[in-house]
Each structure stands twice: as C-alpha cells, then as structure tokens.
mmCIF file of N, CA and C in Angstrom:
data_model
loop_
_atom_site.group_PDB
_atom_site.id
_atom_site.type_symbol
_atom_site.label_atom_id
_atom_site.label_comp_id
_atom_site.label_asym_id
_atom_site.label_seq_id
_atom_site.Cartn_x
_atom_site.Cartn_y
_atom_site.Cartn_z
ATOM 1 N N MET M 20 0.848 -1.178 0.000
ATOM 2 C CA MET M 20 0.000 0.000 0.000
ATOM 3 C C MET M 20 0.890 1.237 0.000
ATOM 4 N N SER M 21 0.672 2.132 -0.932
ATOM 5 C CA SER M 21 1.421 3.383 -0.968
ATOM 6 C C SER M 21 0.582 4.497 -0.345
ATOM 7 N N ILE M 22 1.221 5.273 0.510
ATOM 8 C CA ILE M 22 0.527 6.308 1.272
ATOM 9 C C ILE M 22 1.188 7.655 1.022
ATOM 10 N N LEU M 23 0.384 8.644 0.693
ATOM 11 C CA LEU M 23 0.863 10.013 0.555
ATOM 12 C C LEU M 23 0.610 10.746 1.862
ATOM 13 N N VAL M 24 1.678 11.280 2.444
ATOM 14 C CA VAL M 24 1.569 12.158 3.601
ATOM 15 C C VAL M 24 1.830 13.560 3.058
ATOM 16 N N ALA M 25 0.780 14.349 2.908
ATOM 17 C CA ALA M 25 0.884 15.695 2.342
ATOM 18 C C ALA M 25 0.595 16.715 3.429
ATOM 19 N N TYR M 26 1.388 17.784 3.448
ATOM 20 C CA TYR M 26 1.248 18.747 4.532
ATOM 21 C C TYR M 26 1.400 20.178 4.024
ATOM 22 N N ALA M 27 0.783 21.098 4.753
ATOM 23 C CA ALA M 27 0.929 22.534 4.520
ATOM 24 C C ALA M 27 1.479 23.135 5.802
ATOM 25 N N SER M 28 2.707 23.652 5.725
ATOM 26 C CA SER M 28 3.393 24.161 6.904
ATOM 27 C C SER M 28 3.862 25.582 6.660
ATOM 28 N N LYS M 29 3.905 26.388 7.693
ATOM 29 C CA LYS M 29 4.396 27.754 7.567
ATOM 30 C C LYS M 29 5.787 27.897 8.173
ATOM 31 N N HIS M 30 5.973 27.369 9.368
ATOM 32 C CA HIS M 30 7.245 27.525 10.070
ATOM 33 C C HIS M 30 7.984 26.208 10.286
ATOM 34 N N GLY M 31 7.441 25.088 9.825
ATOM 35 C CA GLY M 31 8.148 23.818 9.904
ATOM 36 C C GLY M 31 7.615 22.794 10.884
ATOM 37 N N ALA M 32 6.761 23.187 11.819
ATOM 38 C CA ALA M 32 6.247 22.214 12.789
ATOM 39 C C ALA M 32 5.374 21.158 12.103
ATOM 40 N N THR M 33 4.535 21.575 11.184
ATOM 41 C CA THR M 33 3.664 20.619 10.488
ATOM 42 C C THR M 33 4.500 19.709 9.591
ATOM 43 N N ARG M 34 5.542 20.259 8.972
ATOM 44 C CA ARG M 34 6.464 19.429 8.180
ATOM 45 C C ARG M 34 7.095 18.370 9.070
ATOM 46 N N GLN M 35 7.528 18.772 10.255
ATOM 47 C CA GLN M 35 8.154 17.839 11.191
ATOM 48 C C GLN M 35 7.173 16.727 11.582
ATOM 49 N N LEU M 36 5.950 17.092 11.846
ATOM 50 C CA LEU M 36 4.929 16.083 12.174
ATOM 51 C C LEU M 36 4.727 15.127 11.006
ATOM 52 N N ALA M 37 4.618 15.661 9.795
ATOM 53 C CA ALA M 37 4.412 14.828 8.610
ATOM 54 C C ALA M 37 5.591 13.872 8.406
ATOM 55 N N GLU M 38 6.804 14.384 8.585
ATOM 56 C CA GLU M 38 7.981 13.520 8.436
ATOM 57 C C GLU M 38 7.986 12.399 9.468
ATOM 58 N N ARG M 39 7.610 12.722 10.694
ATOM 59 C CA ARG M 39 7.548 11.688 11.741
ATOM 60 C C ARG M 39 6.467 10.655 11.394
ATOM 61 N N LEU M 40 5.328 11.103 10.889
ATOM 62 C CA LEU M 40 4.284 10.158 10.478
ATOM 63 C C LEU M 40 4.792 9.257 9.355
ATOM 64 N N GLY M 41 5.495 9.837 8.391
ATOM 65 C CA GLY M 41 6.062 9.045 7.302
ATOM 66 C C GLY M 41 7.055 8.017 7.812
ATOM 67 N N GLU M 42 7.921 8.417 8.734
ATOM 68 C CA GLU M 42 8.895 7.485 9.335
ATOM 69 C C GLU M 42 8.187 6.337 10.040
ATOM 70 N N THR M 43 7.142 6.662 10.764
ATOM 71 C CA THR M 43 6.385 5.647 11.502
ATOM 72 C C THR M 43 5.717 4.669 10.544
ATOM 73 N N LEU M 44 5.145 5.187 9.467
ATOM 74 C CA LEU M 44 4.506 4.322 8.472
ATOM 75 C C LEU M 44 5.535 3.415 7.796
ATOM 76 N N ARG M 45 6.690 3.980 7.444
ATOM 77 C CA ARG M 45 7.739 3.162 6.814
ATOM 78 C C ARG M 45 8.267 2.096 7.769
ATOM 79 N N ALA M 46 8.399 2.437 9.052
ATOM 80 C CA ALA M 46 8.850 1.463 10.049
ATOM 81 C C ALA M 46 7.850 0.313 10.192
ATOM 82 N N ALA M 47 6.583 0.598 9.879
ATOM 83 C CA ALA M 47 5.541 -0.433 9.929
ATOM 84 C C ALA M 47 5.422 -1.188 8.602
ATOM 85 N N GLY M 48 6.358 -0.942 7.674
ATOM 86 C CA GLY M 48 6.370 -1.682 6.418
ATOM 87 C C GLY M 48 5.548 -1.061 5.309
ATOM 88 N N ARG M 49 5.094 0.161 5.476
ATOM 89 C CA ARG M 49 4.295 0.841 4.453
ATOM 90 C C ARG M 49 5.196 1.675 3.554
ATOM 91 N N ASP M 50 4.782 1.856 2.326
ATOM 92 C CA ASP M 50 5.463 2.719 1.370
ATOM 93 C C ASP M 50 4.840 4.106 1.512
ATOM 94 N N ALA M 51 5.532 5.012 2.209
ATOM 95 C CA ALA M 51 4.977 6.337 2.487
ATOM 96 C C ALA M 51 5.861 7.432 1.915
ATOM 97 N N GLY M 52 5.250 8.279 1.099
ATOM 98 C CA GLY M 52 5.935 9.446 0.570
ATOM 99 C C GLY M 52 5.453 10.689 1.291
ATOM 100 N N VAL M 53 6.379 11.513 1.764
ATOM 101 C CA VAL M 53 6.033 12.736 2.481
ATOM 102 C C VAL M 53 6.335 13.910 1.566
ATOM 103 N N ARG M 54 5.319 14.739 1.306
ATOM 104 C CA ARG M 54 5.463 15.853 0.374
ATOM 105 C C ARG M 54 4.775 17.110 0.900
ATOM 106 N N PRO M 55 5.386 18.274 0.645
ATOM 107 C CA PRO M 55 4.631 19.504 0.896
ATOM 108 C C PRO M 55 3.416 19.499 -0.021
ATOM 109 N N ILE M 56 2.311 19.996 0.427
ATOM 110 C CA ILE M 56 1.064 19.877 -0.328
ATOM 111 C C ILE M 56 1.156 20.501 -1.711
ATOM 112 N N GLU M 57 1.921 21.601 -1.840
ATOM 113 C CA GLU M 57 2.040 22.238 -3.143
ATOM 114 C C GLU M 57 2.907 21.433 -4.102
ATOM 115 N N ALA M 58 3.639 20.433 -3.614
ATOM 116 C CA ALA M 58 4.453 19.567 -4.458
ATOM 117 C C ALA M 58 3.928 18.133 -4.483
ATOM 118 N N ALA M 59 2.739 17.910 -3.934
ATOM 119 C CA ALA M 59 2.194 16.553 -3.836
ATOM 120 C C ALA M 59 1.755 16.003 -5.185
ATOM 121 N N GLY M 60 1.390 16.864 -6.108
ATOM 122 C CA GLY M 60 0.959 16.407 -7.426
ATOM 123 C C GLY M 60 -0.376 15.696 -7.387
ATOM 124 N N ASP M 61 -0.597 14.859 -8.384
ATOM 125 C CA ASP M 61 -1.847 14.112 -8.511
ATOM 126 C C ASP M 61 -1.835 12.954 -7.517
ATOM 127 N N PRO M 62 -2.795 12.926 -6.605
ATOM 128 C CA PRO M 62 -2.795 11.858 -5.596
ATOM 129 C C PRO M 62 -3.308 10.502 -6.097
ATOM 130 N N ALA M 63 -3.726 10.422 -7.346
ATOM 131 C CA ALA M 63 -4.330 9.187 -7.853
ATOM 132 C C ALA M 63 -3.392 7.984 -7.792
ATOM 133 N N GLY M 64 -2.090 8.204 -7.744
ATOM 134 C CA GLY M 64 -1.139 7.099 -7.709
ATOM 135 C C GLY M 64 -0.944 6.477 -6.341
ATOM 136 N N TYR M 65 -1.646 6.958 -5.347
ATOM 137 C CA TYR M 65 -1.514 6.443 -3.979
ATOM 138 C C TYR M 65 -2.769 5.675 -3.576
ATOM 139 N N ASP M 66 -2.588 4.790 -2.597
ATOM 140 C CA ASP M 66 -3.707 3.988 -2.106
ATOM 141 C C ASP M 66 -4.397 4.599 -0.901
ATOM 142 N N ALA M 67 -3.694 5.478 -0.180
ATOM 143 C CA ALA M 67 -4.242 6.092 1.028
ATOM 144 C C ALA M 67 -3.535 7.423 1.249
ATOM 145 N N TYR M 68 -4.114 8.241 2.143
ATOM 146 C CA TYR M 68 -3.599 9.599 2.343
ATOM 147 C C TYR M 68 -3.647 10.004 3.805
ATOM 148 N N VAL M 69 -2.617 10.744 4.204
ATOM 149 C CA VAL M 69 -2.609 11.458 5.475
ATOM 150 C C VAL M 69 -2.378 12.909 5.083
ATOM 151 N N ILE M 70 -3.336 13.771 5.388
ATOM 152 C CA ILE M 70 -3.255 15.169 4.967
ATOM 153 C C ILE M 70 -3.299 16.042 6.206
ATOM 154 N N GLY M 71 -2.327 16.969 6.282
ATOM 155 C CA GLY M 71 -2.269 17.821 7.449
ATOM 156 C C GLY M 71 -1.982 19.262 7.103
ATOM 157 N N SER M 72 -2.363 20.123 8.022
ATOM 158 C CA SER M 72 -2.129 21.545 7.839
ATOM 159 C C SER M 72 -1.883 22.233 9.166
ATOM 160 N N ALA M 73 -1.051 23.262 9.094
ATOM 161 C CA ALA M 73 -0.934 24.175 10.218
ATOM 162 C C ALA M 73 -2.243 24.955 10.301
ATOM 163 N N VAL M 74 -2.583 25.377 11.504
ATOM 164 C CA VAL M 74 -3.795 26.167 11.715
ATOM 165 C C VAL M 74 -3.384 27.581 12.114
ATOM 166 N N TYR M 75 -3.877 28.552 11.358
ATOM 167 C CA TYR M 75 -3.629 29.961 11.651
ATOM 168 C C TYR M 75 -4.948 30.710 11.612
ATOM 169 N N LEU M 76 -5.170 31.512 12.633
ATOM 170 C CA LEU M 76 -6.406 32.292 12.738
ATOM 171 C C LEU M 76 -7.634 31.397 12.589
ATOM 172 N N GLY M 77 -7.538 30.196 13.144
ATOM 173 C CA GLY M 77 -8.672 29.288 13.157
ATOM 174 C C GLY M 77 -8.908 28.508 11.882
ATOM 175 N N SER M 78 -7.986 28.580 10.922
ATOM 176 C CA SER M 78 -8.209 27.906 9.639
ATOM 177 C C SER M 78 -6.986 27.124 9.184
ATOM 178 N N TRP M 79 -7.259 26.092 8.395
ATOM 179 C CA TRP M 79 -6.195 25.388 7.697
ATOM 180 C C TRP M 79 -5.576 26.345 6.698
ATOM 181 N N ARG M 80 -4.355 26.090 6.304
ATOM 182 C CA ARG M 80 -3.709 26.907 5.266
ATOM 183 C C ARG M 80 -4.478 26.744 3.954
ATOM 184 N N LYS M 81 -4.545 27.813 3.198
ATOM 185 C CA LYS M 81 -5.339 27.820 1.964
ATOM 186 C C LYS M 81 -4.924 26.736 0.979
ATOM 187 N N GLU M 82 -3.624 26.473 0.877
ATOM 188 C CA GLU M 82 -3.174 25.466 -0.077
ATOM 189 C C GLU M 82 -3.647 24.061 0.303
ATOM 190 N N ALA M 83 -3.843 23.813 1.593
ATOM 191 C CA ALA M 83 -4.338 22.498 2.031
ATOM 192 C C ALA M 83 -5.805 22.321 1.663
ATOM 193 N N THR M 84 -6.621 23.318 1.956
ATOM 194 C CA THR M 84 -8.045 23.196 1.595
ATOM 195 C C THR M 84 -8.216 23.178 0.082
ATOM 196 N N ALA M 85 -7.387 23.930 -0.656
ATOM 197 C CA ALA M 85 -7.470 23.919 -2.125
ATOM 198 C C ALA M 85 -7.120 22.530 -2.670
ATOM 199 N N PHE M 86 -6.105 21.877 -2.080
ATOM 200 C CA PHE M 86 -5.725 20.531 -2.500
ATOM 201 C C PHE M 86 -6.887 19.564 -2.306
ATOM 202 N N VAL M 87 -7.526 19.635 -1.150
ATOM 203 C CA VAL M 87 -8.655 18.746 -0.870
ATOM 204 C C VAL M 87 -9.792 19.009 -1.854
ATOM 205 N N ARG M 88 -10.117 20.257 -2.075
ATOM 206 C CA ARG M 88 -11.201 20.585 -3.029
ATOM 207 C C ARG M 88 -10.879 20.092 -4.436
ATOM 208 N N ARG M 89 -9.648 20.323 -4.866
ATOM 209 C CA ARG M 89 -9.234 19.953 -6.222
ATOM 210 C C ARG M 89 -9.260 18.438 -6.431
ATOM 211 N N HIS M 90 -8.918 17.679 -5.388
ATOM 212 C CA HIS M 90 -8.799 16.216 -5.526
ATOM 213 C C HIS M 90 -9.864 15.450 -4.753
ATOM 214 N N ARG M 91 -10.942 16.112 -4.427
ATOM 215 C CA ARG M 91 -12.022 15.535 -3.613
ATOM 216 C C ARG M 91 -12.475 14.165 -4.119
ATOM 217 N N ALA M 92 -12.677 14.005 -5.417
ATOM 218 C CA ALA M 92 -13.196 12.738 -5.950
ATOM 219 C C ALA M 92 -12.227 11.587 -5.697
ATOM 220 N N VAL M 93 -10.934 11.800 -5.908
ATOM 221 C CA VAL M 93 -9.938 10.746 -5.671
ATOM 222 C C VAL M 93 -9.842 10.447 -4.184
ATOM 223 N N LEU M 94 -9.740 11.490 -3.370
ATOM 224 C CA LEU M 94 -9.580 11.311 -1.930
ATOM 225 C C LEU M 94 -10.767 10.590 -1.299
ATOM 226 N N ALA M 95 -11.968 10.908 -1.749
ATOM 227 C CA ALA M 95 -13.173 10.312 -1.157
ATOM 228 C C ALA M 95 -13.279 8.817 -1.435
ATOM 229 N N GLY M 96 -12.552 8.331 -2.424
ATOM 230 C CA GLY M 96 -12.636 6.920 -2.782
ATOM 231 C C GLY M 96 -11.601 6.035 -2.113
ATOM 232 N N ARG M 97 -10.764 6.630 -1.254
ATOM 233 C CA ARG M 97 -9.692 5.865 -0.618
ATOM 234 C C ARG M 97 -9.558 6.279 0.846
ATOM 235 N N PRO M 98 -8.848 5.500 1.649
ATOM 236 C CA PRO M 98 -8.696 5.867 3.072
ATOM 237 C C PRO M 98 -7.941 7.189 3.245
ATOM 238 N N VAL M 99 -8.486 8.054 4.110
ATOM 239 C CA VAL M 99 -7.887 9.359 4.399
ATOM 240 C C VAL M 99 -7.888 9.585 5.902
ATOM 241 N N TRP M 100 -6.767 10.106 6.404
ATOM 242 C CA TRP M 100 -6.664 10.564 7.781
ATOM 243 C C TRP M 100 -6.205 12.010 7.724
ATOM 244 N N LEU M 101 -6.647 12.815 8.669
ATOM 245 C CA LEU M 101 -6.317 14.237 8.702
ATOM 246 C C LEU M 101 -5.611 14.587 10.007
ATOM 247 N N PHE M 102 -4.750 15.613 9.939
ATOM 248 C CA PHE M 102 -4.194 16.168 11.170
ATOM 249 C C PHE M 102 -4.027 17.673 11.036
ATOM 250 N N SER M 103 -4.109 18.334 12.152
ATOM 251 C CA SER M 103 -3.898 19.773 12.240
ATOM 252 C C SER M 103 -2.810 20.021 13.264
ATOM 253 N N SER M 104 -2.065 21.118 13.065
ATOM 254 C CA SER M 104 -1.037 21.452 14.038
ATOM 255 C C SER M 104 -1.045 22.944 14.321
ATOM 256 N N GLY M 105 -0.696 23.244 15.549
ATOM 257 C CA GLY M 105 -0.561 24.641 15.924
ATOM 258 C C GLY M 105 -1.107 24.908 17.298
ATOM 259 N N PRO M 106 -0.542 25.908 17.956
ATOM 260 C CA PRO M 106 -1.086 26.300 19.252
ATOM 261 C C PRO M 106 -2.399 27.041 19.033
ATOM 262 N N LEU M 107 -3.443 26.545 19.642
ATOM 263 C CA LEU M 107 -4.769 27.123 19.446
ATOM 264 C C LEU M 107 -5.345 27.586 20.771
ATOM 265 N N GLY M 108 -4.648 28.434 21.460
ATOM 266 C CA GLY M 108 -5.148 28.945 22.726
ATOM 267 C C GLY M 108 -4.306 28.492 23.895
ATOM 268 N N ASP M 109 -4.733 28.883 25.060
ATOM 269 C CA ASP M 109 -4.015 28.522 26.276
ATOM 270 C C ASP M 109 -5.021 28.074 27.319
ATOM 271 N N PRO M 110 -5.192 26.804 27.593
ATOM 272 C CA PRO M 110 -4.449 25.713 26.979
ATOM 273 C C PRO M 110 -4.878 25.515 25.529
ATOM 274 N N PRO M 111 -4.015 24.861 24.703
ATOM 275 C CA PRO M 111 -4.351 24.661 23.299
ATOM 276 C C PRO M 111 -5.649 23.867 23.130
ATOM 277 N N HIS M 112 -6.490 24.335 22.239
ATOM 278 C CA HIS M 112 -7.738 23.642 21.925
ATOM 279 C C HIS M 112 -8.216 24.086 20.561
ATOM 280 N N PRO M 113 -9.009 23.280 19.875
ATOM 281 C CA PRO M 113 -9.527 23.679 18.569
ATOM 282 C C PRO M 113 -10.533 24.814 18.719
ATOM 283 N N THR M 114 -10.494 25.748 17.788
ATOM 284 C CA THR M 114 -11.486 26.814 17.770
ATOM 285 C C THR M 114 -12.727 26.317 17.040
ATOM 286 N N GLU M 115 -13.815 27.027 17.207
ATOM 287 C CA GLU M 115 -15.036 26.644 16.500
ATOM 288 C C GLU M 115 -14.832 26.717 14.989
ATOM 289 N N GLU M 116 -14.143 27.769 14.513
ATOM 290 C CA GLU M 116 -13.877 27.896 13.075
ATOM 291 C C GLU M 116 -13.088 26.693 12.574
ATOM 292 N N HIS M 117 -12.064 26.306 13.314
ATOM 293 C CA HIS M 117 -11.233 25.172 12.925
ATOM 294 C C HIS M 117 -12.063 23.896 12.887
ATOM 295 N N ALA M 118 -12.895 23.693 13.890
ATOM 296 C CA ALA M 118 -13.727 22.490 13.949
ATOM 297 C C ALA M 118 -14.664 22.410 12.752
ATOM 298 N N VAL M 119 -15.248 23.531 12.372
ATOM 299 C CA VAL M 119 -16.154 23.555 11.220
ATOM 300 C C VAL M 119 -15.393 23.254 9.942
ATOM 301 N N GLU M 120 -14.239 23.885 9.765
ATOM 302 C CA GLU M 120 -13.453 23.665 8.553
ATOM 303 C C GLU M 120 -12.991 22.216 8.446
ATOM 304 N N VAL M 121 -12.490 21.663 9.543
ATOM 305 C CA VAL M 121 -12.051 20.266 9.521
ATOM 306 C C VAL M 121 -13.229 19.337 9.256
ATOM 307 N N ALA M 122 -14.380 19.638 9.793
ATOM 308 C CA ALA M 122 -15.576 18.826 9.526
ATOM 309 C C ALA M 122 -15.911 18.840 8.037
ATOM 310 N N GLU M 123 -15.760 19.991 7.393
ATOM 311 C CA GLU M 123 -16.016 20.079 5.953
ATOM 312 C C GLU M 123 -14.990 19.277 5.162
ATOM 313 N N VAL M 124 -13.718 19.385 5.534
ATOM 314 C CA VAL M 124 -12.666 18.626 4.855
ATOM 315 C C VAL M 124 -12.878 17.129 5.086
ATOM 316 N N ALA M 125 -13.216 16.762 6.304
ATOM 317 C CA ALA M 125 -13.467 15.347 6.623
ATOM 318 C C ALA M 125 -14.645 14.801 5.815
ATOM 319 N N ALA M 126 -15.688 15.589 5.695
ATOM 320 C CA ALA M 126 -16.859 15.149 4.914
ATOM 321 C C ALA M 126 -16.498 15.002 3.439
ATOM 322 N N ALA M 127 -15.727 15.949 2.906
ATOM 323 C CA ALA M 127 -15.357 15.906 1.488
ATOM 324 C C ALA M 127 -14.488 14.706 1.157
ATOM 325 N N THR M 128 -13.677 14.270 2.109
ATOM 326 C CA THR M 128 -12.746 13.168 1.866
ATOM 327 C C THR M 128 -13.193 11.849 2.479
ATOM 328 N N THR M 129 -14.284 11.857 3.205
ATOM 329 C CA THR M 129 -14.731 10.721 4.021
ATOM 330 C C THR M 129 -13.607 10.243 4.945
ATOM 331 N N ALA M 130 -12.905 11.207 5.542
ATOM 332 C CA ALA M 130 -11.761 10.893 6.409
ATOM 333 C C ALA M 130 -12.170 9.990 7.561
ATOM 334 N N ARG M 131 -11.286 9.100 7.903
ATOM 335 C CA ARG M 131 -11.540 8.156 8.988
ATOM 336 C C ARG M 131 -11.303 8.763 10.362
ATOM 337 N N GLU M 132 -10.377 9.757 10.431
ATOM 338 C CA GLU M 132 -10.056 10.339 11.724
ATOM 339 C C GLU M 132 -9.310 11.656 11.520
ATOM 340 N N HIS M 133 -9.407 12.517 12.511
ATOM 341 C CA HIS M 133 -8.652 13.770 12.553
ATOM 342 C C HIS M 133 -7.957 13.860 13.903
ATOM 343 N N ARG M 134 -6.680 14.275 13.887
ATOM 344 C CA ARG M 134 -5.938 14.461 15.128
ATOM 345 C C ARG M 134 -5.393 15.883 15.170
ATOM 346 N N LEU M 135 -5.381 16.465 16.342
ATOM 347 C CA LEU M 135 -4.837 17.795 16.572
ATOM 348 C C LEU M 135 -3.534 17.658 17.349
ATOM 349 N N PHE M 136 -2.446 18.217 16.798
ATOM 350 C CA PHE M 136 -1.159 18.246 17.467
ATOM 351 C C PHE M 136 -0.824 19.696 17.793
ATOM 352 N N THR M 137 -0.191 19.928 18.917
ATOM 353 C CA THR M 137 0.197 21.283 19.271
ATOM 354 C C THR M 137 1.713 21.353 19.391
ATOM 355 N N GLY M 138 2.316 22.290 18.688
ATOM 356 C CA GLY M 138 3.743 22.517 18.808
ATOM 357 C C GLY M 138 4.595 21.507 18.096
ATOM 358 N N LEU M 139 5.898 21.610 18.309
ATOM 359 C CA LEU M 139 6.874 20.730 17.687
ATOM 360 C C LEU M 139 6.999 19.423 18.445
ATOM 361 N N LEU M 140 7.389 18.398 17.736
ATOM 362 C CA LEU M 140 7.676 17.124 18.376
ATOM 363 C C LEU M 140 9.132 17.126 18.834
ATOM 364 N N ALA M 141 9.384 16.596 19.991
ATOM 365 C CA ALA M 141 10.753 16.471 20.491
ATOM 366 C C ALA M 141 11.336 15.166 19.990
ATOM 367 N N ARG M 142 12.557 15.196 19.525
ATOM 368 C CA ARG M 142 13.252 13.981 19.090
ATOM 369 C C ARG M 142 13.821 13.293 20.318
ATOM 370 N N PRO M 143 13.771 11.941 20.357
ATOM 371 C CA PRO M 143 14.360 11.222 21.498
ATOM 372 C C PRO M 143 15.869 11.375 21.516
#
C-alpha cells in the first residue's frame, strides 16, 4: 500500500509532524511518501492519504483546503486521515472555526479520523 503524507506548513512544525508520520509508516512496512502539499501532485497514484495543515487564525492553510477541493473525488474513494497542528489557545484547543473547517474537509474526503497536534515534536 502506498501512502501520501501531504502537509501545509508555515514555520516547519507541520512538516516535522508529517515527516515523523512518514517514518512511523515506513517502520511499519508501508510505502509512504512525504510531500509539501504544493508539491504533492496528482494523488491518484496512492492507495491512502494522510493530509495535514498548520492552523492559523482558526483555519487550515489555503493550499491544504485547495488541494482537498481539487482532488475531492480521488480522496473520497480511498482511506484518508487528517491532522492539524498549531497552538490554538491557552491551553491549546480547537477553535469553532477550525472544527467547522475540519468537519467540511473530513466530509469531502470521508476521512476516517482527525488528530490535533500542538507545537513541535521532540526527538528522542
């Protein structure tokens, strides 16, 4: 199974999360390609997708939502997981705007799950 891990990052935290997800998938024996969303290309060549975006001002980055809209038909026909990253308050929590947007993206892709990560991951 080939998996595309596509991400939209502004300062690198979402890229770091995507790379860690790709490493984890490869360690589990999966063929996972990690790409910035603007360089992901046509997703039709993959069997499954993990799509993530940094959250700013309560929204996913525009290039991430545009990717989902553009490839909605392909994504909806295969397994999709979503993730968001970014500090969203103190303590960190999803905003109502973010929840609505992710619900729309999840519905468009028939995503199986969405996870929210806050901040950078620490390397062991």
